[in-house]
CSV table of C-alpha atoms and ligand atoms in Angstrom, one decimal:
chain,number,residue,atom,x,y,z
A,1,MET,CA,-39.1,-16.8,26.6
A,2,GLN,CA,-38.3,-18.8,23.5
A,3,GLN,CA,-41.3,-20.5,21.7
A,4,LEU,CA,-41.4,-23.6,19.5
A,5,ILE,CA,-42.8,-23.1,16.0
A,6,ASP,CA,-44.7,-26.3,16.3
A,7,ASN,CA,-46.6,-25.2,19.4
A,8,TYR,CA,-47.1,-21.5,18.5
A,9,ASP,CA,-50.6,-20.3,17.6
A,10,PHE,CA,-50.2,-18.2,14.5
A,11,LYS,CA,-54.0,-17.6,14.0
A,12,GLY,CA,-54.6,-13.9,13.1
A,13,LYS,CA,-50.9,-13.1,13.8
A,14,LYS,CA,-48.4,-11.4,11.7
A,15,ALA,CA,-45.0,-13.2,11.7
A,16,ILE,CA,-41.8,-11.4,10.6
A,17,VAL,CA,-39.4,-14.1,9.4
A,18,ARG,CA,-35.7,-13.6,8.8
A,19,VAL,CA,-34.7,-16.0,6.0
A,20,ASP,CA,-31.5,-16.3,4.0
A,21,PHE,CA,-32.6,-15.6,0.4
A,22,ASN,CA,-29.1,-14.6,-0.6
A,23,VAL,CA,-29.3,-16.7,-3.7
A,24,PRO,CA,-27.0,-16.6,-6.7
A,25,LEU,CA,-28.4,-14.7,-9.8
A,26,ASN,CA,-27.1,-14.8,-13.3
A,27,GLU,CA,-26.7,-11.7,-15.5
A,28,ASN,CA,-30.4,-11.8,-16.4
A,29,PHE,CA,-31.3,-11.8,-12.7
A,30,GLU,CA,-32.4,-15.4,-12.9
A,31,ILE,CA,-31.9,-17.6,-9.9
A,32,THR,CA,-29.2,-20.2,-10.6
A,33,ASP,CA,-29.6,-22.2,-7.4
A,34,ASP,CA,-32.7,-21.9,-5.2
A,35,THR,CA,-31.6,-24.2,-2.4
A,36,ARG,CA,-31.8,-21.4,0.2
A,37,ILE,CA,-35.4,-20.5,-0.8
A,38,ARG,CA,-36.6,-24.1,-0.7
A,39,ALA,CA,-34.9,-24.5,2.7
A,40,ALA,CA,-37.2,-21.9,4.2
A,41,ILE,CA,-40.5,-23.0,2.7
A,42,PRO,CA,-41.6,-25.4,5.5
A,43,THR,CA,-41.3,-22.6,8.0
A,44,LEU,CA,-43.2,-20.1,5.8
A,45,LYS,CA,-45.9,-22.6,5.0
A,46,LYS,CA,-46.3,-23.5,8.7
A,47,VAL,CA,-47.2,-19.8,9.5
A,48,LEU,CA,-49.7,-19.6,6.7
A,49,ALA,CA,-51.3,-23.0,7.5
A,50,GLY,CA,-51.7,-21.8,11.1
A,51,GLY,CA,-53.8,-18.8,10.0
A,52,GLY,CA,-51.0,-16.2,10.2
A,53,SER,CA,-49.6,-13.8,7.6
A,54,LEU,CA,-45.9,-13.5,6.6
A,55,ILE,CA,-43.5,-10.6,6.5
A,56,ILE,CA,-40.4,-12.1,5.0
A,57,MET,CA,-37.1,-10.3,5.2
A,58,SER,CA,-33.6,-11.1,3.9
A,59,HIS,CA,-30.4,-9.6,2.5
A,60,LEU,CA,-29.1,-10.2,-1.0
A,61,GLY,CA,-25.4,-9.8,-1.8
A,62,ARG,CA,-23.3,-6.9,-0.5
A,63,PRO,CA,-24.9,-3.7,-1.7
A,64,LYS,CA,-23.3,-0.4,-0.5
A,65,GLY,CA,-26.7,1.3,-0.5
A,66,VAL,CA,-29.8,1.1,-2.7
A,67,ASP,CA,-28.8,-0.8,-5.8
A,68,ALA,CA,-31.3,-2.3,-8.3
A,69,LYS,CA,-28.8,-5.1,-9.0
A,70,PHE,CA,-29.3,-6.4,-5.5
A,71,SER,CA,-33.1,-5.9,-5.4
A,72,LEU,CA,-35.2,-8.8,-4.0
A,73,LYS,CA,-37.8,-7.9,-6.6
A,74,HIS,CA,-35.9,-10.3,-8.9
A,75,ILE,CA,-36.9,-13.3,-6.7
A,76,VAL,CA,-40.5,-12.5,-5.8
A,77,ALA,CA,-42.0,-14.6,-8.6
A,78,HIS,CA,-39.9,-17.6,-7.7
A,79,VAL,CA,-40.7,-17.3,-4.0
A,80,SER,CA,-44.4,-17.1,-4.9
A,81,LYS,CA,-44.0,-20.3,-6.9
A,82,CYS,CA,-42.2,-22.2,-4.2
A,83,LEU,CA,-44.7,-21.0,-1.5
A,84,GLY,CA,-47.8,-21.6,-3.6
A,85,VAL,CA,-49.2,-18.1,-2.8
A,86,GLU,CA,-48.7,-14.8,-4.5
A,87,VAL,CA,-46.1,-12.9,-2.5
A,88,LYS,CA,-46.4,-9.1,-2.4
A,89,PHE,CA,-43.4,-6.9,-2.4
A,90,ALA,CA,-42.5,-3.8,-0.3
A,91,ARG,CA,-40.0,-1.6,-2.1
A,92,ASP,CA,-38.5,-0.2,1.1
A,93,CYS,CA,-38.1,-2.3,4.2
A,94,GLN,CA,-38.5,0.8,6.4
A,95,LYS,CA,-41.6,2.1,4.7
A,96,ALA,CA,-43.8,-0.9,4.5
A,97,ASP,CA,-46.6,0.2,7.0
A,98,ALA,CA,-49.3,0.3,4.3
A,99,GLU,CA,-48.5,-3.1,2.8
A,100,VAL,CA,-48.2,-4.7,6.3
A,101,ALA,CA,-51.5,-3.2,7.4
A,102,ALA,CA,-53.2,-4.6,4.3
A,103,LEU,CA,-51.9,-8.2,4.9
A,104,LYS,CA,-54.7,-10.7,5.6
A,105,PRO,CA,-54.2,-14.2,7.2
A,106,GLY,CA,-52.7,-16.5,4.6
A,107,GLU,CA,-51.0,-13.7,2.7
A,108,ALA,CA,-47.3,-13.0,2.4
A,109,LEU,CA,-45.1,-9.9,1.9
A,110,LEU,CA,-41.4,-9.8,1.0
A,111,LEU,CA,-39.5,-6.7,2.2
A,112,GLU,CA,-36.8,-5.2,0.0
A,113,ASN,CA,-33.1,-6.0,0.7
A,114,LEU,CA,-32.3,-5.2,4.3
A,115,ARG,CA,-28.8,-4.3,3.4
A,116,PHE,CA,-29.9,-1.3,1.4
A,117,TYR,CA,-29.6,0.3,4.8
A,118,ALA,CA,-26.2,0.4,6.6
A,119,GLU,CA,-28.2,-0.1,9.8
A,120,GLU,CA,-28.9,-3.7,9.1
A,121,GLU,CA,-25.2,-4.6,9.6
A,122,GLY,CA,-24.6,-1.6,11.9
A,123,LYS,CA,-21.4,-0.7,10.0
A,124,PRO,CA,-20.8,2.8,8.7
A,125,ARG,CA,-20.6,3.2,4.9
A,126,GLY,CA,-18.9,5.8,2.6
A,127,LEU,CA,-16.1,6.7,5.1
A,128,ALA,CA,-13.3,8.6,3.4
A,129,GLU,CA,-10.2,6.4,3.0
A,130,ASP,CA,-8.1,8.8,5.0
A,131,ALA,CA,-10.7,9.0,7.8
A,132,THR,CA,-9.1,9.4,11.2
A,133,ASP,CA,-9.8,6.9,14.1
A,134,GLU,CA,-12.0,9.6,15.7
A,135,GLU,CA,-14.1,10.0,12.6
A,136,LYS,CA,-14.4,6.2,12.2
A,137,LYS,CA,-15.5,6.0,15.8
A,138,ALA,CA,-18.1,8.8,15.4
A,139,ALA,CA,-19.5,7.2,12.2
A,140,LYS,CA,-19.8,3.9,14.0
A,141,ALA,CA,-21.6,5.4,16.9
A,142,LYS,CA,-24.0,7.2,14.6
A,143,VAL,CA,-25.0,4.1,12.7
A,144,LYS,CA,-25.4,2.2,15.9
A,145,GLU,CA,-27.7,4.9,17.1
A,146,SER,CA,-29.9,4.9,14.0
A,147,GLN,CA,-29.8,1.1,14.0
A,148,LYS,CA,-32.1,1.1,17.0
A,149,GLU,CA,-34.8,2.9,15.0
A,150,PHE,CA,-34.2,0.7,12.0
A,151,VAL,CA,-34.8,-2.5,14.1
A,152,LYS,CA,-37.7,-1.0,16.0
A,153,LYS,CA,-39.4,-0.3,12.7
A,154,LEU,CA,-39.0,-3.8,11.5
A,155,ALA,CA,-40.3,-5.1,14.8
A,156,SER,CA,-43.4,-2.8,14.7
A,157,TYR,CA,-44.7,-4.7,11.7
A,158,ALA,CA,-45.3,-8.0,13.5
A,159,ASP,CA,-46.7,-9.9,16.5
A,160,CYS,CA,-44.0,-12.6,16.5
A,161,TYR,CA,-40.4,-13.1,15.2
A,162,ILE,CA,-39.0,-16.2,13.6
A,163,ASN,CA,-35.3,-16.6,12.7
A,164,ASP,CA,-34.8,-19.2,10.0
A,165,ALA,CA,-31.6,-17.7,8.5
A,166,PHE,CA,-28.9,-20.1,9.6
A,167,GLY,CA,-26.5,-18.7,6.9
A,168,THR,CA,-26.3,-15.4,8.8
A,169,ALA,CA,-26.7,-16.7,12.4
A,170,HIS,CA,-23.0,-15.9,13.1
A,171,ARG,CA,-23.7,-12.2,12.5
A,172,ALA,CA,-25.2,-9.9,15.2
A,173,HIS,CA,-27.2,-7.9,12.7
A,174,GLY,CA,-30.4,-6.0,13.1
A,175,SER,CA,-32.7,-8.6,11.6
A,176,THR,CA,-30.7,-11.6,12.8
A,177,ALA,CA,-30.2,-10.8,16.5
A,178,LEU,CA,-31.1,-7.3,17.7
A,179,ILE,CA,-34.8,-7.5,16.7
A,180,ALA,CA,-35.4,-10.5,19.0
A,181,LYS,CA,-35.6,-8.3,22.1
A,182,TYR,CA,-38.8,-6.8,20.8
A,183,PHE,CA,-40.5,-10.2,21.0
A,184,PRO,CA,-39.6,-11.4,24.5
A,185,ASP,CA,-42.4,-14.0,24.5
A,186,ASP,CA,-43.0,-14.4,20.8
A,187,LYS,CA,-39.6,-15.4,19.3
A,188,MET,CA,-38.7,-18.7,17.9
A,189,PHE,CA,-36.5,-20.6,15.4
A,190,GLY,CA,-37.8,-21.8,12.1
A,191,TYR,CA,-37.5,-25.4,11.0
A,192,LEU,CA,-34.2,-24.9,9.2
A,193,MET,CA,-32.6,-23.3,12.2
A,194,GLU,CA,-34.0,-26.0,14.5
A,195,GLY,CA,-32.5,-28.7,12.2
A,196,GLU,CA,-29.1,-27.0,12.1
A,197,ILE,CA,-29.0,-26.6,15.8
A,198,LYS,CA,-30.0,-30.2,16.4
A,199,ALA,CA,-27.2,-31.3,14.0
A,200,ILE,CA,-24.6,-29.2,15.9
A,201,ASP,CA,-25.8,-30.5,19.2
A,202,ASN,CA,-25.7,-34.1,17.9
A,203,VAL,CA,-21.9,-33.8,17.3
A,204,LEU,CA,-20.8,-31.2,19.8
A,205,LYS,CA,-22.9,-32.1,22.8
A,206,ASN,CA,-24.5,-35.5,22.4
A,207,ALA,CA,-22.0,-37.4,20.3
A,208,GLN,CA,-22.0,-41.2,20.5
A,209,ARG,CA,-18.5,-42.7,20.6
A,210,PRO,CA,-16.3,-43.2,18.9
A,211,PHE,CA,-16.6,-39.7,17.4
A,212,THR,CA,-14.4,-38.9,14.3
A,213,ALA,CA,-13.9,-35.5,12.7
A,214,ILE,CA,-12.5,-35.4,9.1
A,215,ILE,CA,-11.0,-32.0,8.5
A,216,GLY,CA,-9.8,-31.1,5.1
A,217,GLY,CA,-9.7,-28.1,2.8
A,218,SER,CA,-7.0,-25.7,1.7
A,219,LYS,CA,-5.6,-23.9,4.7
A,220,VAL,CA,-4.7,-24.6,8.3
A,221,SER,CA,-5.2,-20.9,9.1
A,222,SER,CA,-8.9,-21.1,8.3
A,223,LYS,CA,-9.4,-24.3,10.3
A,224,LEU,CA,-7.2,-23.7,13.3
A,225,ALA,CA,-10.0,-22.9,15.7
A,226,VAL,CA,-12.1,-25.8,14.5
A,227,LEU,CA,-9.1,-28.2,15.0
A,228,GLU,CA,-8.5,-26.8,18.5
A,229,ASN,CA,-12.2,-27.3,19.4
A,230,MET,CA,-12.4,-30.7,17.9
A,231,LEU,CA,-9.5,-31.9,20.1
A,232,GLU,CA,-11.8,-31.3,23.1
A,233,LYS,CA,-14.6,-33.4,21.6
A,234,VAL,CA,-13.4,-36.2,19.3
A,235,ASP,CA,-11.7,-39.6,19.7
A,236,ASN,CA,-10.2,-39.5,16.2
A,237,LEU,CA,-9.1,-36.7,14.0
A,238,ILE,CA,-8.5,-37.2,10.3
A,239,ILE,CA,-6.5,-34.3,8.7
A,240,GLY,CA,-6.5,-34.3,4.9
A,241,GLY,CA,-6.5,-32.0,1.9
A,242,GLY,CA,-4.2,-29.2,1.3
A,243,MET,CA,-3.9,-28.3,5.0
A,244,GLY,CA,-2.5,-31.7,5.8
A,245,TYR,CA,0.8,-30.9,4.2
A,246,THR,CA,1.6,-28.3,6.8
A,247,PHE,CA,1.4,-31.0,9.4
A,248,VAL,CA,3.5,-33.5,7.3
A,249,LYS,CA,6.2,-30.8,6.7
A,250,ALA,CA,6.1,-29.8,10.4
A,251,LYS,CA,6.9,-33.4,11.3
A,252,GLY,CA,9.9,-33.4,9.0
A,253,GLY,CA,8.3,-34.8,5.8
A,254,LYS,CA,9.3,-33.7,2.3
A,255,ILE,CA,6.2,-32.2,0.6
A,256,GLY,CA,7.6,-30.9,-2.8
A,257,ASN,CA,5.4,-28.0,-4.1
A,258,SER,CA,2.4,-28.9,-2.0
A,259,LEU,CA,0.2,-26.2,-0.5
A,260,HIS,CA,1.4,-25.3,3.0
A,261,GLU,CA,1.8,-22.5,5.6
A,262,ASP,CA,5.3,-22.4,7.1
A,263,GLU,CA,4.2,-19.9,9.7
A,264,LEU,CA,1.6,-22.4,11.0
A,265,MET,CA,4.0,-25.3,11.5
A,266,PRO,CA,4.4,-24.5,15.3
A,267,GLU,CA,0.6,-24.6,15.7
A,268,ALA,CA,0.4,-27.8,13.7
A,269,LEU,CA,3.0,-29.4,16.1
A,270,SER,CA,1.1,-28.1,19.1
A,271,ILE,CA,-2.1,-29.6,17.8
A,272,LEU,CA,-0.4,-33.0,17.5
A,273,GLU,CA,1.1,-32.6,20.9
A,274,LYS,CA,-2.3,-31.7,22.5
A,275,ALA,CA,-3.9,-34.6,20.7
A,276,ARG,CA,-1.3,-36.9,22.3
A,277,GLU,CA,-2.0,-35.5,25.7
A,278,LYS,CA,-5.7,-35.9,25.3
A,279,GLY,CA,-5.5,-39.4,23.8
A,280,VAL,CA,-7.0,-38.2,20.5
A,281,ASN,CA,-5.8,-40.4,17.6
A,282,VAL,CA,-4.7,-38.2,14.7
A,283,TYR,CA,-4.6,-39.7,11.2
A,284,LEU,CA,-2.6,-37.7,8.7
A,285,SER,CA,-2.3,-38.7,5.0
A,286,VAL,CA,0.2,-41.5,4.5
A,287,GLN,CA,0.0,-41.6,0.7
A,288,THR,CA,-0.7,-38.9,-1.8
A,289,VAL,CA,-1.6,-38.5,-5.5
A,290,VAL,CA,0.7,-35.8,-6.8
A,291,GLY,CA,0.7,-33.7,-10.0
A,292,ASN,CA,3.4,-31.5,-11.5
A,293,GLU,CA,1.0,-28.8,-12.5
A,294,PHE,CA,-2.3,-27.5,-10.9
A,295,SER,CA,-4.5,-28.8,-13.8
A,296,ASN,CA,-6.8,-31.7,-14.4
A,297,ASP,CA,-4.6,-32.9,-17.2
A,298,SER,CA,-1.4,-33.0,-15.1
A,299,PRO,CA,0.5,-36.3,-15.1
A,300,THR,CA,0.2,-38.1,-11.8
A,301,GLN,CA,2.2,-40.3,-9.4
A,302,THR,CA,1.2,-42.0,-6.2
A,303,VAL,CA,3.8,-41.4,-3.5
A,304,PRO,CA,4.3,-41.5,0.3
A,305,ALA,CA,2.8,-38.3,1.7
A,306,ASP,CA,6.1,-37.4,3.5
A,307,ASN,CA,8.3,-38.0,0.5
A,308,ILE,CA,6.9,-36.0,-2.4
A,309,PRO,CA,9.4,-35.4,-5.2
A,310,ASP,CA,10.6,-31.9,-6.0
A,311,GLY,CA,8.5,-30.1,-8.6
A,312,TRP,CA,5.3,-32.2,-7.7
A,313,GLU,CA,2.4,-31.2,-5.4
A,314,GLY,CA,-0.1,-33.2,-3.4
A,315,MET,CA,-3.5,-33.0,-5.1
A,316,ASP,CA,-5.5,-35.9,-3.7
A,317,ALA,CA,-5.5,-38.6,-1.0
A,318,GLY,CA,-3.8,-41.8,-2.1
A,319,PRO,CA,-5.4,-45.3,-1.8
A,320,LYS,CA,-3.4,-46.2,1.3
A,321,SER,CA,-4.6,-43.0,3.1
A,322,LEU,CA,-8.1,-43.8,2.1
A,323,GLU,CA,-7.9,-47.4,3.3
A,324,LEU,CA,-6.6,-46.2,6.7
A,325,TRP,CA,-9.3,-43.5,7.0
A,326,LYS,CA,-12.0,-46.0,5.8
A,327,ASP,CA,-11.5,-48.2,8.9
A,328,VAL,CA,-11.6,-45.2,11.2
A,329,ILE,CA,-14.8,-43.9,9.6
A,330,LEU,CA,-16.6,-47.2,9.5
A,331,GLY,CA,-15.7,-47.8,13.1
A,332,SER,CA,-17.3,-44.5,14.3
A,333,LYS,CA,-20.7,-43.8,15.7
A,334,THR,CA,-20.5,-40.0,15.1
A,335,LEU,CA,-18.9,-38.3,12.1
A,336,LEU,CA,-18.2,-34.7,11.2
A,337,TRP,CA,-16.8,-33.8,7.8
A,338,ASN,CA,-15.5,-30.4,7.0
A,339,GLY,CA,-13.4,-29.7,3.9
A,340,PRO,CA,-12.5,-31.9,0.9
A,341,VAL,CA,-9.4,-34.2,1.0
A,342,GLY,CA,-8.2,-33.2,-2.4
A,343,VAL,CA,-8.8,-30.7,-5.2
A,344,PHE,CA,-12.2,-32.1,-5.9
A,345,GLU,CA,-13.1,-29.4,-8.5
A,346,LEU,CA,-10.6,-31.2,-10.9
A,347,PRO,CA,-12.3,-34.5,-11.7
A,348,ASN,CA,-9.0,-36.4,-11.8
A,349,PHE,CA,-8.3,-35.3,-8.2
A,350,ALA,CA,-11.8,-35.8,-6.8
A,351,LYS,CA,-11.5,-39.6,-6.2
A,352,GLY,CA,-10.4,-39.2,-2.5
A,353,THR,CA,-13.2,-36.8,-1.7
A,354,LEU,CA,-15.7,-39.1,-3.4
A,355,LYS,CA,-14.4,-42.1,-1.4
A,356,ILE,CA,-14.8,-40.1,1.9
A,357,ALA,CA,-18.4,-39.4,0.8
A,358,GLU,CA,-19.0,-43.1,0.2
A,359,TYR,CA,-17.5,-44.1,3.5
A,360,LEU,CA,-19.7,-41.6,5.3
A,361,ALA,CA,-22.8,-42.9,3.5
A,362,GLN,CA,-21.8,-46.5,4.4
A,363,ALA,CA,-21.3,-45.6,8.1
A,364,THR,CA,-24.6,-43.8,8.1
A,365,GLU,CA,-26.4,-46.8,6.7
A,366,ASN,CA,-24.8,-48.8,9.4
A,367,GLY,CA,-26.3,-46.5,12.0
A,368,ALA,CA,-23.7,-43.8,12.6
A,369,TYR,CA,-24.7,-40.1,12.8
A,370,SER,CA,-23.0,-38.0,10.1
A,371,LEU,CA,-22.9,-34.2,9.7
A,372,VAL,CA,-21.3,-32.5,6.7
A,373,GLY,CA,-20.8,-28.8,7.2
A,374,GLY,CA,-18.9,-25.6,7.1
A,375,GLY,CA,-16.8,-25.8,3.9
A,376,ASP,CA,-16.5,-27.1,0.4
A,377,SER,CA,-17.3,-30.6,1.6
A,378,VAL,CA,-20.9,-29.5,1.4
A,379,ALA,CA,-20.6,-28.7,-2.3
A,380,ALA,CA,-18.7,-32.0,-2.8
A,381,VAL,CA,-21.3,-34.3,-1.2
A,382,THR,CA,-24.1,-32.4,-3.0
A,383,GLN,CA,-22.4,-32.5,-6.4
A,384,MET,CA,-21.5,-36.2,-5.9
A,385,GLY,CA,-25.1,-37.1,-5.1
A,386,PHE,CA,-24.5,-38.1,-1.4
A,387,ALA,CA,-26.5,-35.4,0.3
A,388,LYS,CA,-29.4,-37.8,1.1
A,389,LYS,CA,-27.1,-40.6,2.2
A,390,VAL,CA,-25.6,-38.7,5.2
A,391,SER,CA,-27.6,-37.7,8.3
A,392,TYR,CA,-27.3,-33.9,7.8
A,393,VAL,CA,-25.8,-31.5,5.3
A,394,SER,CA,-25.5,-28.0,6.7
A,395,THR,CA,-26.8,-25.0,4.7
A,396,GLY,CA,-24.5,-22.4,6.4
A,397,GLY,CA,-20.8,-22.3,5.6
A,398,GLY,CA,-19.5,-19.5,7.8
A,399,ALA,CA,-22.1,-20.0,10.5
A,400,MET,CA,-21.4,-23.8,10.7
A,401,LEU,CA,-17.7,-23.2,10.8
A,402,GLU,CA,-18.1,-20.8,13.8
A,403,ALA,CA,-20.4,-23.2,15.6
A,404,LEU,CA,-17.7,-26.0,15.1
A,405,GLU,CA,-15.2,-23.6,16.5
A,406,GLY,CA,-17.3,-23.6,19.7
A,407,LYS,CA,-18.5,-20.1,19.3
A,408,ASP,CA,-22.0,-19.0,20.4
A,409,LEU,CA,-23.8,-17.7,17.3
A,410,PRO,CA,-25.6,-14.4,18.0
A,411,GLY,CA,-28.6,-15.4,15.9
A,412,ILE,CA,-29.1,-18.4,18.1
A,413,ALA,CA,-28.3,-16.7,21.4
A,414,ALA,CA,-30.8,-13.9,20.7
A,415,ILE,CA,-33.7,-16.4,20.6
A,416,ARG,CA,-32.5,-18.4,23.6
A,417,GLU,CA,-31.8,-15.4,25.9
B,1,AMP,P1,-12.1,-25.1,2.4
B,1,AMP,O1,-13.0,-24.0,1.9
B,1,AMP,O2,-11.2,-24.7,3.5
B,1,AMP,O3,-13.0,-26.3,2.8
B,1,AMP,O4,-11.2,-25.5,1.2
B,1,AMP,C1,-11.7,-26.1,0.1
B,1,AMP,C2,-10.6,-26.1,-1.0
B,1,AMP,O5,-9.5,-26.8,-0.6
B,1,AMP,C3,-11.1,-26.6,-2.3
B,1,AMP,O6,-11.2,-25.6,-3.2
B,1,AMP,C4,-10.1,-27.7,-2.6
B,1,AMP,O7,-9.7,-27.6,-4.0
B,1,AMP,C5,-8.9,-27.2,-1.8
B,1,AMP,N1,-8.0,-28.3,-1.6
B,1,AMP,C6,-8.2,-29.5,-1.0
B,1,AMP,N2,-7.1,-30.3,-1.1
B,1,AMP,C7,-6.1,-29.6,-1.7
B,1,AMP,C8,-4.8,-29.8,-2.1
B,1,AMP,N3,-4.2,-31.0,-1.8
B,1,AMP,N4,-4.1,-28.8,-2.7
B,1,AMP,C9,-4.7,-27.7,-3.0
B,1,AMP,N5,-6.0,-27.4,-2.7
B,1,AMP,C10,-6.7,-28.3,-2.0
């Protein structure tokens, strides 16, 4: 049975905690953004304050085997600083018995990168390029077999298991999902996971109406499943950004050189048709700021979104689109934003995305619930200083996207089962 971290008695217990410490490092192995470490600290502190000890585990990067470049030793000092206790380090996540045995209440141990072992992901490594299907199948079966021992070893270190790694919750890996079965009555989510799950439930299960989703970003192909799932949930769907031009073109508009996917035009039309059937209001862009080259210094024009001159491409939402969307956003009680409505990395084309962030902040101040998640809109609200002015900013890109697609995340299911 699933436990709640707030009610669990950690006194004298060893807790193994899966965190997402997959932080960016520069060429001197210094952490350039420690958001993910800071996000896990409340959970880690809770265990220590309750009289338990910590075995912390994570992956870092995509090593193909043991590789010093991806060692978690680079981050031990910073984790110690954030946690306020000296964190010890086990150089091999599968040979940490002695370090684990020596752990006393209030102490913490970080295990070396789980992905130094292929068993963490359960995918074979080092297969010859010309391997036959039979060979691939045999290699997969072999790693799946040894994965059981790998997971069992990790589980043997602890009395309870906490998953606080939302960033990898969409992966059915050893430490994110399979390990949970060794702790049938002692498994729980950490605070970060609890927060993310609550945010997902607030929009997908308990949304107050009207509910509006703002879906932007570059490609329809990467958001198709999200759009389909949103049609089942929302009252209003705002479709902006690069992906919006596929819809405009599918409807017969002239989009110049704008980003689009011709092969997805039938899907775009089918989404619009389904929306009509379900009574979902769809708001496409009506006006666009265009440039004649993909650069910040490009000359610009503001034109109707379905009449973009040849040689020009849509780079940002125009003021008329923003006015239209503003009314929809401010009239909503629940808001979900996924994906920027323009090329926000180029300051001259970031205005539309900034406006959306402002409208969300204003709606939130007026009492609406707002979730920003699963795409570059997270980077946009954070960079633009709006992270604290919306209800929740998700920490997990891929995981949030899959949740918004309506999928069950293995890392969540393993605790709930
Ligand atoms: P995503 O990861 O799907 O949320 O897509 C984010 C990317 O979409 C960002 O890098 C934006 O620059 C890009 N994007 C948004 N609007 C446009 C546009 N009109 N043309 C090209 N790229 C865009």
